């Protein structure tokens, strides 16, 4: 059976991090011969770090990294990729918004192609403003890159050797877009699969914070320069 590295970024997710790990762990145990989990406590000011340490104490496959300050989703992902030792690598957000059935479906496609790319099938669960921005973002990335990917910001699964060879410059939420565009344009193959979201039980998404939006816009501009101008 294959093995997998799971990267779990968490910023002030004390109301969600425990359930995130409790839901994914039995699924990992069913589908993989071995796994490792890296929880990145990204400068949280609540009990996220403490709860993550408690989870690690109960399961030796769970490792916790405490960032003294908030470093960003892309930074945590890149650090997790560096540490990864298993066959596959994926990121699962610490907000517990993805259903267990969606993970089951993703794992069923492992090995078909180099990359498994999930896309949201019930986007109406999110606020209208975020739906519009998400649709526009995907359209812009596809326009710049010449690709036709349905969704760039999901829990993508890569073969470890491939993602460890990929160049990712940004520390922003656009990290996966950057990786996917480069890899697919290099000729890496992919399969897309549906992903169902559920209501967040606690806290709020950090995706649309002004600082995060600015960093994403900067990443889009850099992608445009690299692909269309250079």
Coordinates of C-alpha atoms in Angstrom, one line a residue:
X1 CA 0.0 0.0 0.0
X2 CA 1.1 3.6 -0.7
X3 CA 2.0 6.1 2.0
X4 CA 1.1 9.8 2.3
X5 CA 2.3 13.0 4.0
X6 CA -0.5 15.3 5.1
X7 CA 0.2 19.0 5.8
X8 CA -2.3 20.7 8.1
X9 CA -1.9 24.5 8.4
X10 CA -3.8 26.0 11.3
X11 CA -4.1 29.6 12.4
X12 CA -6.4 30.1 15.4
X13 CA -8.4 26.9 14.7
X14 CA -8.9 25.8 18.3
X15 CA -12.6 25.0 17.5
X16 CA -11.7 22.9 14.4
X17 CA -8.3 21.3 14.6
X18 CA -9.2 18.4 16.8
X19 CA -12.1 17.3 14.6
X20 CA -10.0 17.8 11.5
X21 CA -7.5 15.2 12.7
X22 CA -10.1 12.9 14.2
X23 CA -12.0 12.8 10.8
X24 CA -9.0 12.3 8.5
X25 CA -7.0 9.8 10.6
X26 CA -9.2 6.7 10.2
X27 CA -9.5 7.5 6.5
X28 CA -5.7 7.6 6.2
X29 CA -5.4 4.3 8.1
X30 CA -7.9 2.6 5.7
X31 CA -6.3 3.8 2.5
X32 CA -2.5 3.9 3.2
X33 CA 0.1 1.5 4.6
X34 CA 1.8 4.4 6.3
X35 CA 1.2 8.1 6.8
X36 CA 2.6 11.2 8.6
X37 CA 0.9 14.4 9.5
X38 CA 2.6 17.8 10.0
X39 CA 0.4 20.3 11.8
X40 CA 1.7 23.8 11.4
X41 CA 0.5 26.1 14.2
X42 CA 1.0 29.3 12.3
X43 CA 1.5 31.8 15.1
X44 CA -1.9 31.1 16.6
X45 CA -3.0 33.2 19.6
X46 CA -5.6 30.8 20.9
X47 CA -5.3 27.1 22.0
X48 CA -4.5 25.7 18.6
X49 CA -0.9 24.9 19.4
X50 CA -1.8 23.3 22.7
X51 CA -4.5 21.1 21.2
X52 CA -2.1 20.1 18.3
X53 CA 0.5 19.0 20.9
X54 CA -2.1 16.9 22.7
X55 CA -3.0 15.2 19.4
X56 CA 0.7 14.5 18.7
X57 CA 1.1 13.0 22.2
X58 CA -1.6 10.5 21.4
X59 CA -0.4 9.6 17.9
X60 CA 3.3 9.3 17.0
X61 CA 2.6 9.9 13.3
X62 CA 1.5 13.4 14.1
X63 CA 4.2 16.1 14.2
X64 CA 3.6 19.7 15.3
X65 CA 5.6 22.7 14.1
X66 CA 5.0 26.0 16.0
X67 CA 5.7 29.1 14.0
X68 CA 6.4 32.1 16.4
X69 CA 4.6 34.4 13.9
X70 CA 2.2 33.9 11.1
X71 CA 4.1 32.9 8.0
X72 CA 1.4 32.2 5.5
X73 CA -0.3 29.2 3.9
X74 CA 2.3 28.8 1.1
X75 CA 5.2 29.0 3.6
X76 CA 3.7 26.2 5.7
X77 CA 3.0 24.1 2.6
X78 CA 6.6 24.4 1.3
X79 CA 8.0 23.5 4.7
X80 CA 5.8 20.5 4.8
X81 CA 6.8 19.4 1.4
X82 CA 10.5 19.7 2.4
X83 CA 9.8 17.4 5.4
X84 CA 7.7 14.9 3.5
X85 CA 9.0 11.3 3.4
X86 CA 6.0 9.4 2.0
X87 CA 4.9 8.5 -1.5
X88 CA 2.2 11.2 -1.8
X89 CA 1.8 14.7 -0.4
X90 CA -1.4 16.7 0.3
X91 CA -2.6 19.7 2.3
X92 CA -5.7 19.5 4.4
X93 CA -6.8 22.8 6.0
X94 CA -7.3 22.8 9.8
X95 CA -10.8 24.2 9.5
X96 CA -12.5 20.8 9.0
X97 CA -14.5 22.1 6.0
X98 CA -14.1 19.1 3.7
X99 CA -16.2 16.0 4.1
X100 CA -14.7 12.6 4.8
X101 CA -16.5 11.2 1.7
X102 CA -14.6 13.7 -0.4
X103 CA -11.2 12.5 0.9
X104 CA -12.3 8.9 0.2
X105 CA -13.1 9.9 -3.5
X106 CA -9.7 11.7 -3.8
X107 CA -7.8 8.7 -2.6
X108 CA -9.6 6.4 -5.0
X109 CA -8.0 8.3 -7.9
X110 CA -4.4 7.9 -6.6
X111 CA -2.0 6.5 -9.1
X112 CA -4.2 7.3 -12.1
X113 CA -2.2 10.4 -13.0
X114 CA 0.7 12.4 -11.5
X115 CA -1.6 14.8 -9.6
X116 CA -5.2 14.6 -8.2
X117 CA -6.9 18.0 -8.3
X118 CA -10.2 18.3 -6.3
X119 CA -12.8 21.0 -7.2
X120 CA -15.6 22.3 -5.1
X121 CA -19.0 21.0 -6.2
X122 CA -21.2 22.9 -3.8
X123 CA -19.7 26.4 -3.9
X124 CA -23.0 27.9 -2.9
X125 CA -22.2 27.0 0.7
X126 CA -19.8 29.9 0.7
X127 CA -20.8 33.7 0.7
X128 CA -21.6 35.1 -2.7
X129 CA -18.7 37.4 -2.7
X130 CA -16.2 34.6 -2.2
X131 CA -17.9 32.5 -4.9
X132 CA -17.5 35.4 -7.4
X133 CA -13.8 36.0 -6.4
X134 CA -13.0 32.3 -6.6
X135 CA -14.6 31.9 -10.1
X136 CA -12.8 35.0 -11.3
X137 CA -9.5 33.8 -9.8
X138 CA -9.7 30.5 -11.6
X139 CA -10.6 32.2 -14.9
X140 CA -7.6 34.5 -14.6
X141 CA -5.1 31.8 -13.8
X142 CA -6.5 29.7 -16.7
X143 CA -6.3 32.7 -19.0
X144 CA -2.7 33.5 -18.1
X145 CA -1.5 29.9 -18.2
X146 CA -3.5 28.6 -21.1
X147 CA -4.8 25.8 -19.0
X148 CA -8.4 24.7 -18.2
X149 CA -8.3 23.5 -14.6
X150 CA -11.6 23.7 -12.6
X151 CA -10.1 24.8 -9.3
X152 CA -6.6 25.6 -8.1
X153 CA -7.0 26.0 -4.3
X154 CA -8.2 22.6 -3.2
X155 CA -6.5 19.8 -1.3
X156 CA -4.3 18.7 -4.3
X157 CA -2.4 15.4 -4.0
X158 CA 1.0 15.2 -5.6
X159 CA 3.5 12.4 -6.0
X160 CA 6.2 13.4 -3.5
X161 CA 9.1 13.4 -5.9
X162 CA 7.2 15.6 -8.3
X163 CA 6.1 18.3 -5.8
X164 CA 9.5 18.4 -4.2
X165 CA 11.0 19.2 -7.6
X166 CA 8.5 22.0 -8.2
X167 CA 9.5 25.7 -7.9
X168 CA 7.1 27.6 -5.6
X169 CA 8.1 31.2 -4.9
X170 CA 5.1 32.6 -3.1
X171 CA 4.1 32.2 0.6
X172 CA 0.6 33.3 -0.2
X173 CA -2.7 31.4 -0.8
X174 CA -1.6 31.2 -4.5
X175 CA 1.1 28.6 -3.7
X176 CA -0.9 25.7 -5.2
X177 CA -1.8 27.7 -8.4
X178 CA 1.9 28.4 -8.9
X179 CA 2.9 24.8 -8.5
X180 CA 0.1 23.4 -10.7
X181 CA 0.7 25.8 -13.5
X182 CA 4.4 25.0 -13.6
X183 CA 3.9 21.3 -13.3
X184 CA 1.1 20.9 -15.8
X185 CA 2.9 23.2 -18.4
X186 CA 5.9 20.9 -17.9
X187 CA 3.7 17.9 -19.0
X188 CA 2.7 16.4 -15.7
X189 CA -0.7 14.6 -15.9
X190 CA -3.7 15.2 -13.6
X191 CA -7.2 13.9 -12.8
X192 CA -9.9 16.1 -11.4
X193 CA -12.4 15.0 -8.8
X194 CA -15.4 16.5 -6.9
X195 CA -15.0 17.9 -3.4
X196 CA -17.9 18.6 -1.0
X197 CA -17.6 21.4 1.6
X198 CA -19.4 21.6 4.9
X199 CA -20.2 24.5 7.2
X200 CA -17.3 25.7 9.3
X201 CA -18.2 25.1 13.0
X202 CA -15.9 27.7 14.5
X203 CA -13.9 30.8 13.5
X204 CA -13.7 32.5 10.1
X205 CA -11.8 31.9 7.0
X206 CA -8.6 34.0 6.6
X207 CA -8.5 33.8 2.8
X208 CA -10.0 37.3 2.2
X209 CA -7.9 39.2 4.7
X210 CA -6.5 42.3 3.0
X211 CA -2.9 41.1 3.5
X212 CA -3.7 37.8 1.9
X213 CA -5.5 39.3 -1.0
X214 CA -2.5 41.7 -1.7
X215 CA -0.1 38.8 -1.7
X216 CA -2.3 36.8 -4.1
X217 CA -2.5 39.7 -6.5
X218 CA 1.2 40.0 -6.4
X219 CA 1.6 36.3 -7.2
X220 CA -0.9 36.6 -10.1
X221 CA 1.1 39.5 -11.5
X222 CA 4.4 37.6 -11.2
X223 CA 2.8 34.6 -13.0
X224 CA 1.7 36.8 -15.8
X225 CA 5.2 38.3 -16.2
X226 CA 6.8 34.9 -16.1
X227 CA 4.5 33.3 -18.6
X228 CA 3.3 36.0 -20.9
X229 CA 6.1 38.6 -20.9
X230 CA 9.3 36.5 -20.4

